[in-house]
Amino acid sequence: MFAVVDIETSDQNRKLALALQVSEHPTFDVFMNMQRVHRTTSLSLLKTVALSYFPSSTTAAIAPAIDHHTTEDVEGKRSNNSDSKSLNPSIYDPPLEKTNAKGGSVSRKFEGKGKGYYHPKMPCLSCGCPWWLGDDWDATCIRCGWCAETDGYDDDSVPLPAFKDKWNQFRKYIVSGIAPPFP
């Protein structure tokens, strides 16, 4: 179900917004199995988020509503693959509600790979994943194996000028709560 709800139109809508802890408008929530799995308030990433969770047929049906509420075009849209079988969020997505957590403060076990450490401000500069196998400079990206020590960041964890645009693109996804698509 896709719904656009204006909290100014009724008490029920205001109560729903309060129950869902909506503090910014607009807010886009994705629920699966009665659990919220994603939230974004970024209009510029709204279409990307919708494309990453819903099949193309559903997205085509809700696109006019999204376009009506979107002020900018979104880069990096998911390809319209009608054979897509996965509607589940990516295992590489940032932890819900912690898209800007302090680097290394959140960890998670990745089946068959080990313990991953979340670094939202230092994504892999090869694939954009914010999860690393380790918390040191010699850590490798949990998704593609790129090593942070190789190239891309200076000694203060700041992206080198040649990587700044790529870093900015990856950060847009991470801040919105989704992992960048795998290149």
PDB file of C-alpha atoms in Angstrom:
ATOM      1  CA  MET A   1       0.000   0.000   0.000  1.00  0.00           C
ATOM      2  CA  PHE A   2       1.226   3.481  -0.797  1.00  0.00           C
ATOM      3  CA  ALA A   3      -0.436   6.397   0.931  1.00  0.00           C
ATOM      4  CA  VAL A   4       0.149  10.112   0.978  1.00  0.00           C
ATOM      5  CA  VAL A   5      -1.216  11.457   4.245  1.00  0.00           C
ATOM      6  CA  ASP A   6      -1.511  15.116   5.166  1.00  0.00           C
ATOM      7  CA  ILE A   7      -1.509  15.521   8.957  1.00  0.00           C
ATOM      8  CA  GLU A   8      -3.386  18.800   8.676  1.00  0.00           C
ATOM      9  CA  THR A   9      -6.511  17.171   7.236  1.00  0.00           C
ATOM     10  CA  SER A  10      -7.692  15.151  10.244  1.00  0.00           C
ATOM     11  CA  ASP A  11      -7.105  14.215  13.875  1.00  0.00           C
ATOM     12  CA  GLN A  12      -6.633  10.566  12.825  1.00  0.00           C
ATOM     13  CA  ASN A  13      -3.730  11.538  10.551  1.00  0.00           C
ATOM     14  CA  ARG A  14      -2.121  13.566  13.355  1.00  0.00           C
ATOM     15  CA  LYS A  15      -2.524  10.624  15.755  1.00  0.00           C
ATOM     16  CA  LEU A  16      -1.001   8.251  13.187  1.00  0.00           C
ATOM     17  CA  ALA A  17       1.980  10.587  12.692  1.00  0.00           C
ATOM     18  CA  LEU A  18       2.444  10.786  16.459  1.00  0.00           C
ATOM     19  CA  ALA A  19       2.243   6.984  16.830  1.00  0.00           C
ATOM     20  CA  LEU A  20       4.812   6.514  14.047  1.00  0.00           C
ATOM     21  CA  GLN A  21       7.058   9.190  15.587  1.00  0.00           C
ATOM     22  CA  VAL A  22       7.021  11.333  12.460  1.00  0.00           C
ATOM     23  CA  SER A  23       8.842  14.546  13.256  1.00  0.00           C
ATOM     24  CA  GLU A  24       9.783  15.740   9.753  1.00  0.00           C
ATOM     25  CA  HIS A  25       7.578  16.177   6.736  1.00  0.00           C
ATOM     26  CA  PRO A  26       7.481  14.519   4.333  1.00  0.00           C
ATOM     27  CA  THR A  27       8.431  11.156   5.803  1.00  0.00           C
ATOM     28  CA  PHE A  28       8.481   7.954   3.766  1.00  0.00           C
ATOM     29  CA  ASP A  29       8.311   4.676   5.752  1.00  0.00           C
ATOM     30  CA  VAL A  30       8.639   1.135   4.401  1.00  0.00           C
ATOM     31  CA  PHE A  31       7.087  -1.661   6.451  1.00  0.00           C
ATOM     32  CA  MET A  32       7.629  -5.396   5.970  1.00  0.00           C
ATOM     33  CA  ASN A  33       6.051  -8.059   8.173  1.00  0.00           C
ATOM     34  CA  MET A  34       4.597  -5.401  10.459  1.00  0.00           C
ATOM     35  CA  GLN A  35       8.081  -3.915  11.103  1.00  0.00           C
ATOM     36  CA  ARG A  36       9.431  -0.616   9.825  1.00  0.00           C
ATOM     37  CA  VAL A  37      12.556  -1.428   7.845  1.00  0.00           C
ATOM     38  CA  HIS A  38      13.296   1.940   6.328  1.00  0.00           C
ATOM     39  CA  ARG A  39      12.589   5.637   6.831  1.00  0.00           C
ATOM     40  CA  THR A  40      13.678   8.600   4.757  1.00  0.00           C
ATOM     41  CA  THR A  41      12.750  12.267   4.798  1.00  0.00           C
ATOM     42  CA  SER A  42      14.851  13.119   1.765  1.00  0.00           C
ATOM     43  CA  LEU A  43      12.668  14.168  -1.166  1.00  0.00           C
ATOM     44  CA  SER A  44      15.599  13.799  -3.534  1.00  0.00           C
ATOM     45  CA  LEU A  45      16.005  10.115  -2.588  1.00  0.00           C
ATOM     46  CA  LEU A  46      12.330   9.182  -2.279  1.00  0.00           C
ATOM     47  CA  LYS A  47      12.111   7.605  -5.735  1.00  0.00           C
ATOM     48  CA  THR A  48      15.383   5.687  -5.245  1.00  0.00           C
ATOM     49  CA  VAL A  49      14.103   4.273  -1.968  1.00  0.00           C
ATOM     50  CA  ALA A  50      10.800   3.247  -3.541  1.00  0.00           C
ATOM     51  CA  LEU A  51      12.597   1.622  -6.471  1.00  0.00           C
ATOM     52  CA  SER A  52      14.841  -0.341  -4.118  1.00  0.00           C
ATOM     53  CA  TYR A  53      11.927  -1.893  -2.185  1.00  0.00           C
ATOM     54  CA  PHE A  54       9.082  -2.320  -4.663  1.00  0.00           C
ATOM     55  CA  PRO A  55       8.823  -4.200  -7.970  1.00  0.00           C
ATOM     56  CA  SER A  56       8.720  -2.145 -11.155  1.00  0.00           C
ATOM     57  CA  SER A  57       4.979  -2.731 -11.654  1.00  0.00           C
ATOM     58  CA  THR A  58       4.180  -1.297  -8.213  1.00  0.00           C
ATOM     59  CA  THR A  59       6.616   1.563  -8.651  1.00  0.00           C
ATOM     60  CA  ALA A  60       5.019   2.447 -12.000  1.00  0.00           C
ATOM     61  CA  ALA A  61       1.632   2.652 -10.275  1.00  0.00           C
ATOM     62  CA  ILE A  62       2.862   4.956  -7.490  1.00  0.00           C
ATOM     63  CA  ALA A  63       5.282   7.011  -9.604  1.00  0.00           C
ATOM     64  CA  PRO A  64       2.807   9.866 -10.226  1.00  0.00           C
ATOM     65  CA  ALA A  65       2.342  10.338  -6.472  1.00  0.00           C
ATOM     66  CA  ILE A  66       6.093  10.181  -5.866  1.00  0.00           C
ATOM     67  CA  ASP A  67       6.783  12.601  -8.722  1.00  0.00           C
ATOM     68  CA  HIS A  68       4.192  14.985  -7.342  1.00  0.00           C
ATOM     69  CA  HIS A  69       6.039  15.072  -3.995  1.00  0.00           C
ATOM     70  CA  THR A  70       9.586  14.969  -5.361  1.00  0.00           C
ATOM     71  CA  THR A  71      11.386  18.212  -6.058  1.00  0.00           C
ATOM     72  CA  GLU A  72      14.524  16.826  -7.728  1.00  0.00           C
ATOM     73  CA  ASP A  73      15.336  13.978 -10.047  1.00  0.00           C
ATOM     74  CA  VAL A  74      17.105  11.099  -8.341  1.00  0.00           C
ATOM     75  CA  GLU A  75      20.430   9.721  -9.501  1.00  0.00           C
ATOM     76  CA  GLY A  76      21.232   6.025  -9.444  1.00  0.00           C
ATOM     77  CA  LYS A  77      17.739   4.620  -9.964  1.00  0.00           C
ATOM     78  CA  ARG A  78      17.474   0.859  -9.768  1.00  0.00           C
ATOM     79  CA  SER A  79      17.229  -0.706 -13.197  1.00  0.00           C
ATOM     80  CA  ASN A  80      13.712  -1.755 -14.143  1.00  0.00           C
ATOM     81  CA  ASN A  81      14.309  -5.466 -13.787  1.00  0.00           C
ATOM     82  CA  SER A  82      10.943  -7.199 -13.843  1.00  0.00           C
ATOM     83  CA  ASP A  83      12.666 -10.475 -12.950  1.00  0.00           C
ATOM     84  CA  SER A  84      13.676  -9.086  -9.568  1.00  0.00           C
ATOM     85  CA  LYS A  85      12.658 -11.622  -6.925  1.00  0.00           C
ATOM     86  CA  SER A  86      13.995  -9.794  -3.878  1.00  0.00           C
ATOM     87  CA  LEU A  87      11.801  -7.249  -2.146  1.00  0.00           C
ATOM     88  CA  ASN A  88      13.817  -7.499   1.064  1.00  0.00           C
ATOM     89  CA  PRO A  89      16.159  -4.753   2.133  1.00  0.00           C
ATOM     90  CA  SER A  90      19.850  -5.279   1.464  1.00  0.00           C
ATOM     91  CA  ILE A  91      21.949  -6.776   4.257  1.00  0.00           C
ATOM     92  CA  TYR A  92      24.335  -3.888   3.608  1.00  0.00           C
ATOM     93  CA  ASP A  93      21.759  -1.177   4.408  1.00  0.00           C
ATOM     94  CA  PRO A  94      22.597   1.127   7.325  1.00  0.00           C
ATOM     95  CA  PRO A  95      21.021   0.179  10.643  1.00  0.00           C
ATOM     96  CA  LEU A  96      17.538   1.668  10.976  1.00  0.00           C
ATOM     97  CA  GLU A  97      17.587   5.095  12.665  1.00  0.00           C
ATOM     98  CA  LYS A  98      21.427   5.114  12.839  1.00  0.00           C
ATOM     99  CA  THR A  99      22.436   6.368   9.413  1.00  0.00           C
ATOM    100  CA  ASN A 100      24.881   8.873  10.961  1.00  0.00           C
ATOM    101  CA  ALA A 101      26.120   6.822  13.927  1.00  0.00           C
ATOM    102  CA  LYS A 102      29.704   7.285  15.092  1.00  0.00           C
ATOM    103  CA  GLY A 103      32.041   5.144  12.998  1.00  0.00           C
ATOM    104  CA  GLY A 104      32.598   1.697  14.505  1.00  0.00           C
ATOM    105  CA  SER A 105      29.936   2.169  17.199  1.00  0.00           C
ATOM    106  CA  VAL A 106      27.587  -0.303  15.525  1.00  0.00           C
ATOM    107  CA  SER A 107      28.575  -3.824  14.574  1.00  0.00           C
ATOM    108  CA  ARG A 108      26.699  -6.742  13.073  1.00  0.00           C
ATOM    109  CA  LYS A 109      27.484 -10.360  12.261  1.00  0.00           C
ATOM    110  CA  PHE A 110      27.431 -11.122   8.553  1.00  0.00           C
ATOM    111  CA  GLU A 111      26.768 -14.784   7.829  1.00  0.00           C
ATOM    112  CA  GLY A 112      29.861 -16.410   6.362  1.00  0.00           C
ATOM    113  CA  LYS A 113      31.887 -13.184   6.440  1.00  0.00           C
ATOM    114  CA  GLY A 114      32.385 -12.298  10.081  1.00  0.00           C
ATOM    115  CA  LYS A 115      31.729  -9.218  12.158  1.00  0.00           C
ATOM    116  CA  GLY A 116      31.121  -5.998  10.251  1.00  0.00           C
ATOM    117  CA  TYR A 117      31.684  -2.510  11.639  1.00  0.00           C
ATOM    118  CA  TYR A 118      29.492   0.330  10.429  1.00  0.00           C
ATOM    119  CA  HIS A 119      31.293   3.484   9.251  1.00  0.00           C
ATOM    120  CA  PRO A 120      28.701   5.784   7.628  1.00  0.00           C
ATOM    121  CA  LYS A 121      31.135   8.635   6.981  1.00  0.00           C
ATOM    122  CA  MET A 122      33.761   6.381   5.434  1.00  0.00           C
ATOM    123  CA  PRO A 123      32.026   4.158   2.881  1.00  0.00           C
ATOM    124  CA  CYS A 124      33.973   1.866   0.587  1.00  0.00           C
ATOM    125  CA  LEU A 125      35.049   4.006  -2.350  1.00  0.00           C
ATOM    126  CA  SER A 126      34.690   1.069  -4.716  1.00  0.00           C
ATOM    127  CA  CYS A 127      31.085  -0.021  -4.023  1.00  0.00           C
ATOM    128  CA  GLY A 128      29.762   2.446  -1.406  1.00  0.00           C
ATOM    129  CA  CYS A 129      29.139  -0.103   1.355  1.00  0.00           C
ATOM    130  CA  PRO A 130      29.443   1.404   4.862  1.00  0.00           C
ATOM    131  CA  TRP A 131      30.321  -1.969   6.489  1.00  0.00           C
ATOM    132  CA  TRP A 132      33.948  -3.017   7.089  1.00  0.00           C
ATOM    133  CA  LEU A 133      35.586  -6.260   8.237  1.00  0.00           C
ATOM    134  CA  GLY A 134      37.579  -4.667  11.009  1.00  0.00           C
ATOM    135  CA  ASP A 135      37.975  -1.305  12.649  1.00  0.00           C
ATOM    136  CA  ASP A 136      41.527  -0.431  11.568  1.00  0.00           C
ATOM    137  CA  TRP A 137      43.093   1.085   8.449  1.00  0.00           C
ATOM    138  CA  ASP A 138      43.766  -2.360   6.987  1.00  0.00           C
ATOM    139  CA  ALA A 139      40.053  -3.262   7.126  1.00  0.00           C
ATOM    140  CA  THR A 140      38.391  -4.472   3.951  1.00  0.00           C
ATOM    141  CA  CYS A 141      34.921  -3.770   2.628  1.00  0.00           C
ATOM    142  CA  ILE A 142      32.537  -6.522   3.660  1.00  0.00           C
ATOM    143  CA  ARG A 143      30.780  -6.433   0.273  1.00  0.00           C
ATOM    144  CA  CYS A 144      33.574  -6.137  -2.326  1.00  0.00           C
ATOM    145  CA  GLY A 145      36.849  -6.618  -0.412  1.00  0.00           C
ATOM    146  CA  TRP A 146      38.355  -3.202  -1.228  1.00  0.00           C
ATOM    147  CA  CYS A 147      40.962  -2.130   1.350  1.00  0.00           C
ATOM    148  CA  ALA A 148      40.628   1.302   2.951  1.00  0.00           C
ATOM    149  CA  GLU A 149      44.405   1.515   3.251  1.00  0.00           C
ATOM    150  CA  THR A 150      44.892   1.132  -0.511  1.00  0.00           C
ATOM    151  CA  ASP A 151      43.766   4.507  -1.822  1.00  0.00           C
ATOM    152  CA  GLY A 152      40.957   6.991  -1.544  1.00  0.00           C
ATOM    153  CA  TYR A 153      41.204   8.378   2.009  1.00  0.00           C
ATOM    154  CA  ASP A 154      43.845  10.552   3.648  1.00  0.00           C
ATOM    155  CA  ASP A 155      45.244   9.955   7.151  1.00  0.00           C
ATOM    156  CA  ASP A 156      42.252  11.771   8.691  1.00  0.00           C
ATOM    157  CA  SER A 157      39.651   9.551   6.953  1.00  0.00           C
ATOM    158  CA  VAL A 158      38.768  12.333   4.514  1.00  0.00           C
ATOM    159  CA  PRO A 159      38.261  11.292   0.875  1.00  0.00           C
ATOM    160  CA  LEU A 160      41.001  12.423  -1.491  1.00  0.00           C
ATOM    161  CA  PRO A 161      39.910  15.063  -4.055  1.00  0.00           C
ATOM    162  CA  ALA A 162      39.713  12.480  -6.872  1.00  0.00           C
ATOM    163  CA  PHE A 163      37.160  10.475  -4.841  1.00  0.00           C
ATOM    164  CA  LYS A 164      35.085  13.340  -3.399  1.00  0.00           C
ATOM    165  CA  ASP A 165      32.231  13.158  -5.973  1.00  0.00           C
ATOM    166  CA  LYS A 166      31.925   9.402  -5.587  1.00  0.00           C
ATOM    167  CA  TRP A 167      31.968   9.776  -1.786  1.00  0.00           C
ATOM    168  CA  ASN A 168      29.165  12.387  -1.964  1.00  0.00           C
ATOM    169  CA  GLN A 169      27.007  10.051  -4.086  1.00  0.00           C
ATOM    170  CA  PHE A 170      27.523   7.147  -1.677  1.00  0.00           C
ATOM    171  CA  ARG A 171      26.765   9.347   1.350  1.00  0.00           C
ATOM    172  CA  LYS A 172      23.401  10.391  -0.154  1.00  0.00           C
ATOM    173  CA  TYR A 173      22.335   6.759  -0.164  1.00  0.00           C
ATOM    174  CA  ILE A 174      23.674   6.012   3.320  1.00  0.00           C
ATOM    175  CA  VAL A 175      22.032   9.052   4.901  1.00  0.00           C
ATOM    176  CA  SER A 176      18.746   7.995   3.277  1.00  0.00           C
ATOM    177  CA  GLY A 177      19.077   4.564   4.933  1.00  0.00           C
ATOM    178  CA  ILE A 178      19.917   2.372   1.966  1.00  0.00           C
ATOM    179  CA  ALA A 179      23.156   0.870   0.721  1.00  0.00           C
ATOM    180  CA  PRO A 180      24.300   2.161  -2.659  1.00  0.00           C
ATOM    181  CA  PRO A 181      23.570  -0.280  -5.484  1.00  0.00           C
ATOM    182  CA  PHE A 182      26.436  -2.646  -6.216  1.00  0.00           C
ATOM    183  CA  PRO A 183      28.346  -1.384  -9.297  1.00  0.00           C
TER     184      PRO A 183
END
